[in-house]
Structures are given as C-alpha cells and as structure tokens.
Coordinates of C-alpha atoms in Angstrom, one line a residue:
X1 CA -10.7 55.5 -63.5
X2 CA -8.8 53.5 -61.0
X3 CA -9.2 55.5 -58.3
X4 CA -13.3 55.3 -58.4
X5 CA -12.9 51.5 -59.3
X6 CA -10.9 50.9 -56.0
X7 CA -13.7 53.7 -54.3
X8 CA -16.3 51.9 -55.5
X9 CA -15.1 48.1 -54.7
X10 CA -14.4 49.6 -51.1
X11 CA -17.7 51.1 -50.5
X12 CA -19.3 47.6 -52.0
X13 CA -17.5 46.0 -49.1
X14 CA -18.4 48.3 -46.7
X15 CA -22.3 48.1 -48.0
X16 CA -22.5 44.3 -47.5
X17 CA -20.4 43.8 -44.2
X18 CA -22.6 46.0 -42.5
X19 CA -26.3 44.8 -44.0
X20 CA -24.6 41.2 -43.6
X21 CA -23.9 42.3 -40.0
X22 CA -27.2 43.7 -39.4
X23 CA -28.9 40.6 -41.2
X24 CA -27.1 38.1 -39.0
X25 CA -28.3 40.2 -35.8
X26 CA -31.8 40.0 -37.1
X27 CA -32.3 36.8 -38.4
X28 CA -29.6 34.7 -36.4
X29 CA -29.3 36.3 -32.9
X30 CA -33.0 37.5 -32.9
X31 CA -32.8 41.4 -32.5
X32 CA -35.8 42.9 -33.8
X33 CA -36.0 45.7 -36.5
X34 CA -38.6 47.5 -34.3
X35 CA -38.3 49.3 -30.9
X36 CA -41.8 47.8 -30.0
X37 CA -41.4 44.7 -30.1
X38 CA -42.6 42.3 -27.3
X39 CA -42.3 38.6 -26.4
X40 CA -44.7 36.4 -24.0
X41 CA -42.0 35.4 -21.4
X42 CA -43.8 32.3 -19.2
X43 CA -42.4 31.5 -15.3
X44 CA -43.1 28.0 -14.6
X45 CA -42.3 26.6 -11.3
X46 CA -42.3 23.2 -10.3
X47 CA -43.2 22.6 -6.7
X48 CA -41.8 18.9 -5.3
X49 CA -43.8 17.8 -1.9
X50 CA -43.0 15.1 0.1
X51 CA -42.2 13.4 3.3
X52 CA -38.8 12.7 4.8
X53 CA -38.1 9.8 7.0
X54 CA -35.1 10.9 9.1
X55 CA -32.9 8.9 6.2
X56 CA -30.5 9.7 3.5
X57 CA -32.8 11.7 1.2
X58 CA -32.1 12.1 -3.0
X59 CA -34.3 13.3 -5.1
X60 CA -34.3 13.3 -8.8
X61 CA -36.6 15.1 -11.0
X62 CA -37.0 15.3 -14.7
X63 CA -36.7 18.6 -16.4
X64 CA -37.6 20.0 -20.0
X65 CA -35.6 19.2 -22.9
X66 CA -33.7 22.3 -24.3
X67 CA -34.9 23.1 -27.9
X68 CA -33.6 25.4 -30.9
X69 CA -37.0 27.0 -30.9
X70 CA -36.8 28.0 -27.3
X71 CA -34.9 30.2 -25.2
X72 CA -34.2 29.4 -21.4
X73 CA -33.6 32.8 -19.8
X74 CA -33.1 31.0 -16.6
X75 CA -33.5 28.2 -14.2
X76 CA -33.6 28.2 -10.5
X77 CA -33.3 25.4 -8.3
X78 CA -34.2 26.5 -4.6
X79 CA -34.2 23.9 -1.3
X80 CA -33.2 24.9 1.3
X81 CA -30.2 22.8 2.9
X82 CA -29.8 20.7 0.0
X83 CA -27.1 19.6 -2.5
X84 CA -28.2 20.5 -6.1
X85 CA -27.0 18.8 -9.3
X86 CA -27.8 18.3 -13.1
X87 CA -27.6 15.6 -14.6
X88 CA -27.5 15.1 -18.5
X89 CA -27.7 12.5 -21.1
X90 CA -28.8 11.5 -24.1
X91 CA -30.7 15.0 -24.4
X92 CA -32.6 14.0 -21.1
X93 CA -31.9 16.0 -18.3
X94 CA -32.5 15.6 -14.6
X95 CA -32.3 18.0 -11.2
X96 CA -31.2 15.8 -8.3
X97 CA -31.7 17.2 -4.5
X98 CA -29.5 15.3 -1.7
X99 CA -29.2 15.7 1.7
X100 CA -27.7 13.4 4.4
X101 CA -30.6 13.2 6.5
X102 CA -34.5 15.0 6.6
X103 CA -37.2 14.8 8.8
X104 CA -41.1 15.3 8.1
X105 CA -42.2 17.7 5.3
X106 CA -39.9 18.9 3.0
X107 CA -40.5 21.3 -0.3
X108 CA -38.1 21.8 -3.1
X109 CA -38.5 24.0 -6.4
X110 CA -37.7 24.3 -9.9
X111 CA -38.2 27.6 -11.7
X112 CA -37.8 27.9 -15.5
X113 CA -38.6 31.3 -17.5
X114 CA -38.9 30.7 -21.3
X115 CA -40.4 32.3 -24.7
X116 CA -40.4 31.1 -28.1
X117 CA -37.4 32.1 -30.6
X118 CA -39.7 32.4 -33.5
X119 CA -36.5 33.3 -35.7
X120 CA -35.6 29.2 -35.8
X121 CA -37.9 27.0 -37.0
X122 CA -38.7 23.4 -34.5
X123 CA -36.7 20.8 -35.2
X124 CA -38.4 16.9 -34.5
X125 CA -36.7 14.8 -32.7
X126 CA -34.0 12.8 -34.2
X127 CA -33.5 9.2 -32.0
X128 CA -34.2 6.0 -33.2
X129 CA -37.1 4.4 -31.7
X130 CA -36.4 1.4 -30.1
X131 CA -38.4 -2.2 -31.3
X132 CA -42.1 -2.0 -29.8
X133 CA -42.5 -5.1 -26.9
X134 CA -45.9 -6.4 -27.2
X135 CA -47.6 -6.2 -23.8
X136 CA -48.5 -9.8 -22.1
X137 CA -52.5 -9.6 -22.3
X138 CA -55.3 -11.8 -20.6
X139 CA -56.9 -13.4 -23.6
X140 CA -60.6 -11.6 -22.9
X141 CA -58.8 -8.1 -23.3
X142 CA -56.1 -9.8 -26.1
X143 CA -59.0 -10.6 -27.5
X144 CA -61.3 -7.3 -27.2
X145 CA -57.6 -5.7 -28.8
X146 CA -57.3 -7.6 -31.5
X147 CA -60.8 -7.2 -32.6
X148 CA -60.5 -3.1 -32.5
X149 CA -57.3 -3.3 -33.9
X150 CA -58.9 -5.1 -37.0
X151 CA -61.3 -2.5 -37.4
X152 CA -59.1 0.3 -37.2
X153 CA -56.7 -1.2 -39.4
X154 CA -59.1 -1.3 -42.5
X155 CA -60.5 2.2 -42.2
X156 CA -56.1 3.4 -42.4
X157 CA -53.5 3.0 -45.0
X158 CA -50.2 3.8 -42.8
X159 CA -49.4 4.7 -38.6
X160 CA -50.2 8.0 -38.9
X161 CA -53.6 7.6 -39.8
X162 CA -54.0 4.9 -38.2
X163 CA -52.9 6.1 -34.9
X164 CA -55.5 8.9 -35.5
X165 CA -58.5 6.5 -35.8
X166 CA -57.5 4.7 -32.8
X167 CA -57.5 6.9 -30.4
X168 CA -60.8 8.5 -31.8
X169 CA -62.2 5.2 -31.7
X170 CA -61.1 4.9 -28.3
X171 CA -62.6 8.5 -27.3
X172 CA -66.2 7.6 -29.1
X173 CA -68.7 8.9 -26.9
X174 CA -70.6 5.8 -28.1
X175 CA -68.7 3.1 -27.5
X176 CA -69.4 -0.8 -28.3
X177 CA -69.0 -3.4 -25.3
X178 CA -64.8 -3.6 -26.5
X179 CA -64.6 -0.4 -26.4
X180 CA -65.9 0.0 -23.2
X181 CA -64.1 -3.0 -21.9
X182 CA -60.7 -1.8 -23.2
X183 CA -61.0 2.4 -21.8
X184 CA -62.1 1.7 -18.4
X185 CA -63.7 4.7 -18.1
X186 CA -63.2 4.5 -14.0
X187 CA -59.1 5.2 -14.7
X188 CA -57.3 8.3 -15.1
X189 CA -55.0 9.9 -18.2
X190 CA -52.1 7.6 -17.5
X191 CA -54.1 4.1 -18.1
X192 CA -55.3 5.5 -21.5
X193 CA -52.0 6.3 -22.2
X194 CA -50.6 3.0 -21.7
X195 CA -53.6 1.5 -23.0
X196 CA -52.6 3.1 -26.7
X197 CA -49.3 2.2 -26.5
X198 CA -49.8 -1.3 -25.9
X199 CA -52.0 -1.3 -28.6
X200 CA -49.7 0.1 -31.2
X201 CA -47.0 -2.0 -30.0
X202 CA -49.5 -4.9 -31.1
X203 CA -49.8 -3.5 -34.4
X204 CA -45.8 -3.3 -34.5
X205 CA -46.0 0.9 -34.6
X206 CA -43.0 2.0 -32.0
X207 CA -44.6 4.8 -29.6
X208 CA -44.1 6.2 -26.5
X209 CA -45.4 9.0 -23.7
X210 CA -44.7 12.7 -24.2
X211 CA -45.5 14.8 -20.7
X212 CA -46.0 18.6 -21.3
X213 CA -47.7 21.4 -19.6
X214 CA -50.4 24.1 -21.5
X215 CA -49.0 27.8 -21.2
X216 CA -51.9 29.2 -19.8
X217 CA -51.5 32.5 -17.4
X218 CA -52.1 32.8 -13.7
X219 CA -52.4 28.5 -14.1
X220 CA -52.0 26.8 -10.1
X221 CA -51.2 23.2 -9.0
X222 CA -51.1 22.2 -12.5
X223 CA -50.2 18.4 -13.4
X224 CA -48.7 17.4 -16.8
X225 CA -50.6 16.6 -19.8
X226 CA -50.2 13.3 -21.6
X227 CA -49.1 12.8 -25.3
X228 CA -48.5 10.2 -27.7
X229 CA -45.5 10.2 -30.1
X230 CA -45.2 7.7 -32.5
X231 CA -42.2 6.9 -35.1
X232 CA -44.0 6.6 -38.6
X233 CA -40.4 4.9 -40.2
X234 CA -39.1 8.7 -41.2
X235 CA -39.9 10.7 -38.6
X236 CA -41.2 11.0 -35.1
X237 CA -45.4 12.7 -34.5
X238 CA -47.2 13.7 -31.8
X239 CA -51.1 13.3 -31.0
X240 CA -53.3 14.0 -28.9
X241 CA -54.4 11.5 -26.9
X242 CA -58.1 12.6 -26.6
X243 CA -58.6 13.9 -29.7
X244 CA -56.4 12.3 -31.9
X245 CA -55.2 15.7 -33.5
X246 CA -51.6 15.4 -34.6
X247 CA -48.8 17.8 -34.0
X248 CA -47.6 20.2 -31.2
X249 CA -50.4 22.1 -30.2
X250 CA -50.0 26.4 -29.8
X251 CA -48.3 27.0 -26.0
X252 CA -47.6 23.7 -24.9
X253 CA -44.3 22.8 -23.4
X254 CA -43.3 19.5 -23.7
X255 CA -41.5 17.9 -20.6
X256 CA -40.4 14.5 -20.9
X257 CA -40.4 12.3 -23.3
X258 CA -40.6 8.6 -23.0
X259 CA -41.8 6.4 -20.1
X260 CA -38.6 7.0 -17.4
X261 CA -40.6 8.6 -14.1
X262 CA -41.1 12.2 -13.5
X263 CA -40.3 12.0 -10.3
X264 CA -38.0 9.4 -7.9
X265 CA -37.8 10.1 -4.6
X266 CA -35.5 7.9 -1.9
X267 CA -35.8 8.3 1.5
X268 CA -39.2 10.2 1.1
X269 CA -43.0 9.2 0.9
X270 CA -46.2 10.8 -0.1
X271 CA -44.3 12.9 -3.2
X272 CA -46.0 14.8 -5.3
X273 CA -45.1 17.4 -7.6
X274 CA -47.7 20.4 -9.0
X275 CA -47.1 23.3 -11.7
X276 CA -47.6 26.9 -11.6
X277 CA -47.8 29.0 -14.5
X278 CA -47.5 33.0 -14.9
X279 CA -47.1 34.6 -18.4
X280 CA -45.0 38.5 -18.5
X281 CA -44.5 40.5 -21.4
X282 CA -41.1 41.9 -22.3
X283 CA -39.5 43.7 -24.7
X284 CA -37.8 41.1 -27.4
X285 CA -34.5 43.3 -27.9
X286 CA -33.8 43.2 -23.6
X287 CA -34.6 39.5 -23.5
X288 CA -32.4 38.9 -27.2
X289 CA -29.3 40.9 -25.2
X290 CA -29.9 38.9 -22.2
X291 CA -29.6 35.9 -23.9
X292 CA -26.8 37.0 -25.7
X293 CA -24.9 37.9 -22.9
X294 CA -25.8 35.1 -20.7
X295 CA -24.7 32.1 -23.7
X296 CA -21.7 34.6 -24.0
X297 CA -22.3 34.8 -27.6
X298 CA -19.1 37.3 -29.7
X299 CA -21.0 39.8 -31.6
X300 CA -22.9 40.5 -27.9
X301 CA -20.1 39.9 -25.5
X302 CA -17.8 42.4 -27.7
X303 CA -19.9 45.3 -27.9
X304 CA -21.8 48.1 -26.6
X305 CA -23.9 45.5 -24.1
X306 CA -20.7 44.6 -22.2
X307 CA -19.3 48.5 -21.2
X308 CA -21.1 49.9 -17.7
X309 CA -24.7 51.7 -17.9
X310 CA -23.0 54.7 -18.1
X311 CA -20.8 54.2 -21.1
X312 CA -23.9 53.0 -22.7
X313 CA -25.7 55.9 -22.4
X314 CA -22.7 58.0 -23.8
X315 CA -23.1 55.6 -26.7
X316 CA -26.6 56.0 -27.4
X317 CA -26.1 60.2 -28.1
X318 CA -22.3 59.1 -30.1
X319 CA -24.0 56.6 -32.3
X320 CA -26.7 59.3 -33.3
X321 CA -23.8 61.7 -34.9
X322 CA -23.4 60.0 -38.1
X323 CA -27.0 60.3 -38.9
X324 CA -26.6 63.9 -38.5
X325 CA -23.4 64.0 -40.4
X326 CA -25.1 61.9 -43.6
X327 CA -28.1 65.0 -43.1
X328 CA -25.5 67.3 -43.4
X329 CA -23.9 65.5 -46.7
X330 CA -27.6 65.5 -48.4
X331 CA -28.1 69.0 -47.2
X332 CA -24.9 70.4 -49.0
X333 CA -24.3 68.3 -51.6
X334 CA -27.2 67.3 -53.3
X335 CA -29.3 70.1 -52.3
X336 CA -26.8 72.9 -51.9
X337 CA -27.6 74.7 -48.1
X338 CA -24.9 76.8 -47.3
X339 CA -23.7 76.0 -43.5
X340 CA -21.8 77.8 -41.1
X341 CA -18.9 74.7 -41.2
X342 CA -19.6 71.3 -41.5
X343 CA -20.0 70.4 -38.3
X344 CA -21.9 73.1 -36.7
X345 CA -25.3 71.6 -37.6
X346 CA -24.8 68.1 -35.5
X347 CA -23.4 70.3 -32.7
X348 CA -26.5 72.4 -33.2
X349 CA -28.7 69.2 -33.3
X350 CA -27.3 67.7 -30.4
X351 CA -28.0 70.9 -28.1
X352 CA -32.0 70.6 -29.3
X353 CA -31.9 67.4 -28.2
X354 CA -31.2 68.4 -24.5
X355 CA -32.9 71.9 -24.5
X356 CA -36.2 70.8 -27.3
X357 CA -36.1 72.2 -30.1
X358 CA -38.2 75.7 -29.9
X359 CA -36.3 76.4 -26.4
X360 CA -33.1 75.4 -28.3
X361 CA -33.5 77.3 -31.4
X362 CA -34.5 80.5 -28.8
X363 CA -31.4 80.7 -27.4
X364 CA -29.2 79.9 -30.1
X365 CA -30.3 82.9 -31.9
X366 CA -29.9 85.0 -28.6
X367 CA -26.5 84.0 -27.9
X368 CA -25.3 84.2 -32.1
X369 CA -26.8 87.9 -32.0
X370 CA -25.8 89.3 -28.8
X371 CA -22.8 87.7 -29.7
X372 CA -22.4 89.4 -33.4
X373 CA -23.1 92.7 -31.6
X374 CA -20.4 92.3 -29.0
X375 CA -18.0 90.7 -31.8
X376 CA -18.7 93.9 -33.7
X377 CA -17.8 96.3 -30.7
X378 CA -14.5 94.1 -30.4
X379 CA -13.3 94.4 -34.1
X380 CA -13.0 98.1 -33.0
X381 CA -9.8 97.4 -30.7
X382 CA -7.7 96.0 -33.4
X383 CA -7.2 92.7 -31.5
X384 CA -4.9 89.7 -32.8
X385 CA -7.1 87.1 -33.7
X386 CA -6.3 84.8 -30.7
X387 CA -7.1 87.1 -28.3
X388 CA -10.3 88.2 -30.0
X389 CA -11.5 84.3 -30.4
X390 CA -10.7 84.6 -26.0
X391 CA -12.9 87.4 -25.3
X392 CA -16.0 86.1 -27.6
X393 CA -15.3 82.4 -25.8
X394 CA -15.6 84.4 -22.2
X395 CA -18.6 86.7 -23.6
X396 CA -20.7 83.6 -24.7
X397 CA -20.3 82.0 -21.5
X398 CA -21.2 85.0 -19.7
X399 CA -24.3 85.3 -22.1
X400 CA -25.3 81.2 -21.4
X401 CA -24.9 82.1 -17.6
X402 CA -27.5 85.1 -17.4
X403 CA -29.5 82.8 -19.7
X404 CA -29.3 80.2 -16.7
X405 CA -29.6 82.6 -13.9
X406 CA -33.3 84.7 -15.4
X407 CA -34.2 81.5 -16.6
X408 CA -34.0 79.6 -13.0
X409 CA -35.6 82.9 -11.3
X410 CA -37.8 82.7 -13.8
X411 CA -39.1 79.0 -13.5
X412 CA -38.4 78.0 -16.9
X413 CA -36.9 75.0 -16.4
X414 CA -36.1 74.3 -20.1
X415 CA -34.1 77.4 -20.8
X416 CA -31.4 76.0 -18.1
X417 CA -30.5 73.1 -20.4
X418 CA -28.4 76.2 -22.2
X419 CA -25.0 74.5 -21.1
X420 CA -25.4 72.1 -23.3
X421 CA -24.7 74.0 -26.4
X422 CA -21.0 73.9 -27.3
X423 CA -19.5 77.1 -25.9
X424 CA -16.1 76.9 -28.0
X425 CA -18.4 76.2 -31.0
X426 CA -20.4 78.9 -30.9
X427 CA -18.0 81.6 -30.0
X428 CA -15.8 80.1 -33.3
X429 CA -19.5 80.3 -35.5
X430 CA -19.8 84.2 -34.1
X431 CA -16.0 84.9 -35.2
X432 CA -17.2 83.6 -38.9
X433 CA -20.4 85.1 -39.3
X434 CA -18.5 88.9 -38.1
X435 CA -15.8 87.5 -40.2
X436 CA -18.4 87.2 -43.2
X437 CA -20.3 89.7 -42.0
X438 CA -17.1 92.4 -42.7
X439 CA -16.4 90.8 -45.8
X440 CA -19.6 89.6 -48.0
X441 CA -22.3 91.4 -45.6
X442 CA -25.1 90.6 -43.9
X443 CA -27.4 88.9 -46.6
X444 CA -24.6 85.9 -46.8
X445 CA -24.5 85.8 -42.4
X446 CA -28.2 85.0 -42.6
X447 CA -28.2 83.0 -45.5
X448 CA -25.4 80.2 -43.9
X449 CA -27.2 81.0 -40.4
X450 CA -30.5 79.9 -41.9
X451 CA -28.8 77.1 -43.7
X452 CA -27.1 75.9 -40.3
X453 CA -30.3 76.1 -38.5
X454 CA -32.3 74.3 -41.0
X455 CA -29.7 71.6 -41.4
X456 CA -29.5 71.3 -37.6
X457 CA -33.1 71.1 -37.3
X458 CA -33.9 68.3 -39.8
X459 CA -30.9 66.5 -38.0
X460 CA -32.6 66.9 -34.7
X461 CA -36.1 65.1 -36.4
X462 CA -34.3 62.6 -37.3
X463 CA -31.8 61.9 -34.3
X464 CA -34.9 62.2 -31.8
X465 CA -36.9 59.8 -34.2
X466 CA -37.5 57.0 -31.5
X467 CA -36.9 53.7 -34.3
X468 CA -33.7 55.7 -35.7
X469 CA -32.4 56.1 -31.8
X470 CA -33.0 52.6 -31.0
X471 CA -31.6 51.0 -34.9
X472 CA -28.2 53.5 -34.3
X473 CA -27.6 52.0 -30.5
X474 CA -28.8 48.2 -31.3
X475 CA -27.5 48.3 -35.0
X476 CA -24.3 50.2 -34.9
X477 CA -23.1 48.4 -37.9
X478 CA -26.0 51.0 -39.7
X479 CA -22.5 53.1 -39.5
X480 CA -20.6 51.1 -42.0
X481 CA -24.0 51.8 -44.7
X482 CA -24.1 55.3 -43.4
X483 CA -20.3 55.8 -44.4
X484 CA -21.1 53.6 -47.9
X485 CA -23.8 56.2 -48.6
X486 CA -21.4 59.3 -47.9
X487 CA -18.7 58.3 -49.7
X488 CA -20.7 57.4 -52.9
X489 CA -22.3 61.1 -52.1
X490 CA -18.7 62.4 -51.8
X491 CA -18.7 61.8 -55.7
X492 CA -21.4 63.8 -56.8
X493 CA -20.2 66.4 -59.2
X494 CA -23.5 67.3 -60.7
X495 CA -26.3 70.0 -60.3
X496 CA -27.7 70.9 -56.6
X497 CA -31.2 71.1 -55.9
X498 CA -30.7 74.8 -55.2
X499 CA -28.9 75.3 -58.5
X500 CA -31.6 73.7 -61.1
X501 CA -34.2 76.5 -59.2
X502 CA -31.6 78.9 -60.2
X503 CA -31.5 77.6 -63.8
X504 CA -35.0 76.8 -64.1
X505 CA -36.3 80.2 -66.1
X506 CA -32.7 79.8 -68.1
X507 CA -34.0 76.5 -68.8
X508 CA -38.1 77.7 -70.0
X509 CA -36.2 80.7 -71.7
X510 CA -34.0 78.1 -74.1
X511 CA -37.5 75.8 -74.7
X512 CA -39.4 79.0 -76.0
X513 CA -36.3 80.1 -78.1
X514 CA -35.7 76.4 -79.6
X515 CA -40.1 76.5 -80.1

C-alpha cells in the first residue's frame, strides 16, 4: 500500500510539473498550442531629413515607449558616419545621432519591427499628471472659451464625459460664431490639439498630447497622429481628437506622450521626419523563440533553441519516441497485442517515417521473410548462438543492399530509404521469430509479427501527426505527462481488450444459465 502511495504521489508530481511547465510556456512566454499559428509583424521606419551646415551636428529623436502588450523584435538605427546613442528616462526614450561636422543633405533612419503579445493584457499608464497651467488668453478668445466651456460643462457630469462633448462640440460641422472663432478651421492637427488642451486646463482637467502612428500596410511618408489623454483623478484615457471616441483605437501605435518635441535637430535646418509602414505575417512560435532568445529568457536560453540546427533536428525525431513508447504501453497493456519486444515497434515506426509507410511496410516484410528462410537454412549447421546472430546481421545487410541497388536501377526512389531500418534490430527480431518459430510454430510468428506491425503502424500515425511533431519538439515537458501516464498504466492488473473478446460468449453462456 506504501509502495503505490509513494507511486502515486510521484506521478502527481510529475503530472503537474510538466502541465505547469507547459502552462507557463503557453500563457506566460507566449508559445502557441497550434502549429498554425500566425502573428501580424509591422516594420516601421522612421526617415529623419535635414540639412547640415558644416557645424557640429546632434540629433535627437523620440522613440516609442516599450509596453507589456508589445514585443520589439528589433530596432535599427542606420546613418551613415554617425555616433548612435539611446537615451532613457522616466519611460521616455530617445535616439541621438552626432557627428563632428556635416555638410548639405543628410538622412538618418530608425527601424522598429513589432506585433502585439496578446497573452498580456495593456497596462494604462501609471504617472502622476502634473497641475494643468491655464493658458494666457486675449480676452475676445478668453471670452469665446469661457462661454463653450459653460455649455459643455452642463450637458457633462465628470472629465470623461466632458472631454467627449468638447471635442464633438469642437468638430460640429455646424458651428456657432465661437465655435468658429476658437477652431480656426485655416490651421492644421497640432493647433486643435493645443486648442483642447488649453481648454481643459481652464476647466482644471490635467491633459496632454499623445503622438502615434495607424498600422496600416504598404503606408508611405506617413506623419503621426494626434491624441488627447487626460487624467480623470484615477486613471489616465485617451480620445480622439476628431471624434471624441475614447480609448486606444485597433493598430495604432502610440509614440510619444506628452508635449516634449519629436524631433531636435542642432546644427541642421529644414528637418523633417516621415513614416513608412509594411505589415508581414509570421509564424507566432518563431517570433515567441526569437524573442525568447533575444531577452535571454531561462526556460528558452536552456533548452533545445540554444544547441546548433543540426542537434535540433536530431531532437525533433528523439522527442517523437516516447509517443511511440506510450502506443506501445496502450497496445500491450490495455489492449493485449502481442509484439516482437518492446521496442521493435518504435524502431519499426521510425523507419516509416523515412521510407512512408506502404514502401516501409514493403520491405520490412521482404527483409523479415527472406530473412526467416535463410535463418532456417542456418539452424541446419548447428551454430553457437553468437555466431548465428553474425551471419543473419551480415545476411540482412546484404538483403537491404540489393533492395538499394534494384531499387536505384529501378528509379524507385523511395525503396532506397531502406538503410534506415535498424539492421542489428532486425536481424535480432529474425533470430526470435525462427526462435518461436521452432518452438510454438508458425501461427504465434505471425501473430507477434502482425502485432509488431500494427503497433508500429499506429505509432507512425501518430509520430507523423504534424500538431503531435510540433507539441513533442516545442513542448518537451509533454514527456514528464507521457511518463505520468505510463507509469499509472504500468499498474494495470486487470482484463485486456483482447481478453474480454475471449470471455465474451463465457460471459452470454453464464447470463443464459443464471436466466
């Protein structure tokens, strides 16, 4: 009893490290569950313009906050003969160009590639907005304020809504003679801007400017978009400064925030800066490894991702073997196929996988029966076991090598994948069956070849199933639940599947006699 206590306690442990494992990889790290999935990646690059005037040049440019919801694969900075640096603080980050002297026109970029994490939800913004200054206002357009602010203010109960029914007020297409005074209709996105902010800062609501771009694919010489954020007293909300919609709309990239400029440039004139925009699709599990590897994170950096392509590889066919073995278990155990060994199934399997399976399943039963016929010629000589197990090794290989050479002169391709069956393995599996052959007959040699064949071929389904392939290589922590499973398997003492079929007219003949 304290034996299959301590079994079961350590297959409990076994169960939840590796669901807790694959759980944290899922939910945390961002792997997906599915080999298809894909993720939007947007490549934005920022192009800088301006015009050097043979003095000391810096340039200093702001660059997009980094946020838990988003995932920087990677930033260039290209100039050519300039000093680069990043500076950081206070969550605002700038990229700063220098060079000790430039003449005439002179280009530097920014590149940033990106995609939503949609595992973490967005987190707002967190600082503490600063006191709101009111603006110093002739008294025609103090007055003109004042007056829409009082109308605003009674159709609202707190900011928020009252921030929306400004700016909607403000964007009426039929507005009255303050309205009209107070939009200018002749100046660009940046007066409105200010416009509302020094119109909440009357009314005492602390605001400010929120720059971001609009995700939108094959996008050229874009500009950034205008926002206004205001601090309610709990937390911080962004509208739209045409519409007055609140919230972060769907693909927009936010910038900057606040009113520090997008762009200095000393020793320069003429500066500009314009967007470009492209949108590619890639798979989510490449660009979650990627990430991974590139933020150095443990569960990533110690594993499969960090040994060479090749080693990989080798991994991907390892890492499909205890999926065969826990067929096998099933197989024997709860159904009750008869194998040729344990093993010889997953040995089987994996040599479908390289040859497919009819080829495969061809030439293992040409090699097994010329192979019994030879065995049977051999059992003639009286050899010692040893030496008998030598000549079948030498005879198989022979047989696998005329398989290669007809096949080749042939132009079957397929049939050349023959190597790849175990040679030592199948010579051992010819030994048995003549072995059982001599000793139960020939019934019980088909009957365990069958079994071996059926096992291996329900392995090979479910090792060339493309989700299991790409769950065993990504999730190799499935192996701790796939060992939990066999060992609670490894204590089934009850009836097979093959045995109750057995039983089954014992079972109708004991109804009838009870009736």
């Amino acid at each position: 009893m304290h034996s299959r206590a301590r079994l079961y306690t350590v297959v409990i442990l076994i169960l939840l490290t590796g669901i807790g494992l694959i759980l944290y990889k899922h939910l945390v790290l961002g792997f997906p569950l599915m080999p298809d999935a894909k993720k939007f990646v947007w490549t934005i690059e920022a192009k800088i313009d301006f015009q050097a005037q043979g003095d000391p040049v810096i340039v200093s440019f702001a660059l997009p906050p980094k946020e838990p919801h988003l995932t920087f694969m990677e930033e260039d900075f290209a100039s050519p003969d300039y000093g680069f640096s990043e500076l950081s603080s206070n969550n605002i980050r700038r990229g700063q160009w220098s060079k000790r002297a430039a003449q005439g026109a002179q280009t530097a970029y920014y590149r940033l590639s990106v995609y939503e994490n949609d595992k973490m939800i967005e987190i707002q913004p967190t600082d503490t907005p600063e006191e709101p200054k009111k603006p110093e206002l002739d008294e025609v357009f103090l007055t003109a304020s004042m007056t829409l602010l009082d109308q605003v203010r009674a159709r609202s109960a707190n900011p928020e809504i009252f921030t929306r029914e400004l700016i909607q007020t403000l964007n009426s297409p039929s507005p009255n003679q303050n309205q009209r005074l107070l939009r200018n209709d002749k100046a660009g996105e940046d007066y409105k801007t200010e416009l509302i902010l020094d119109l909440l800062a009357l009314e005492g609501i602390s605001a400010r400017v929120v720059r971001g771009l609009f995700l939108e694919d094959g996008r050229r010489r874009q500009s950034l978009t205008n926002f206004v954020e205001i601090h309610d007293g709990s937390q911080w909300i962004l509208f739209n400064q045409d519409t007055g919609k609140s919230g972060k709309p769907k693909n927009f990239l936010i910038w900057q925030r606040g009113g520090q400029s997008l762009l200095d440039v000393v020793g320069g004139r003429n500066s500009q800066v314009s967007f470009s925009i492209i949108k590619n699709i890639h798979t989510t599990r490449n660009l979650v490894v990627d990430s991974g590897i590139n933020k150095e994170a443990g569960l990533i950096d110690f594993s499969i991702y960090s040994l060479p392509i090749e080693q990989q590889n080798a991994f991907k066919m390892i890492l499909l073997l205890p999926i065969g073995a826990l067929v096998v278990v099933i197989m024997r155990i709860l159904i009750g196929i008869r194998t040729s060994g344990t093993f010889m199934p997953i040995l089987i399997a994996l040599a479908l996988i390289q040859t497919t399976l009819i080829t495969g399943i061809i030439i293992f039963l040409i090699v097994v029966s010329t192979g019994l016929l030879i065995r049977s010629y051999l059992s003639r000589l009286n050899l010692l076991l040893v030496a008998r197990i030598s000549a079948v090794i030498i005879v198989v290989i022979t047989i696998i090598a005329s398989i290669s050479i007809i096949s080749h002169k042939l132009g079957l391709s397929q049939a050349l994948q023959v190597t790849f069956f175990p040679m030592i393995i199948l010579a051992w599996t010819i030994e048995r069956m003549s072995v059982l052959w001599e000793e139960d007959g020939p019934r019980e040699v088909f009957i365990q070849g069958a079994g071996s064949l059926l096992t291996a071929v329900i392995a090979y389904l479910f090792m060339t199933n493309r989700t299991v392939e790409y769950l065993t290589f990504n999730f190799p922590e499935l192996m701790l639940v796939n060992l939990a499973l066999i060992l609670i398997l490894g204590q089934y003492t009850g009836y097979r599947l093959t045995e109750l079929y057995r039983f089954h007219s014992m079972g109708r003949h004991y109804v009838a006699d009870k009736r």
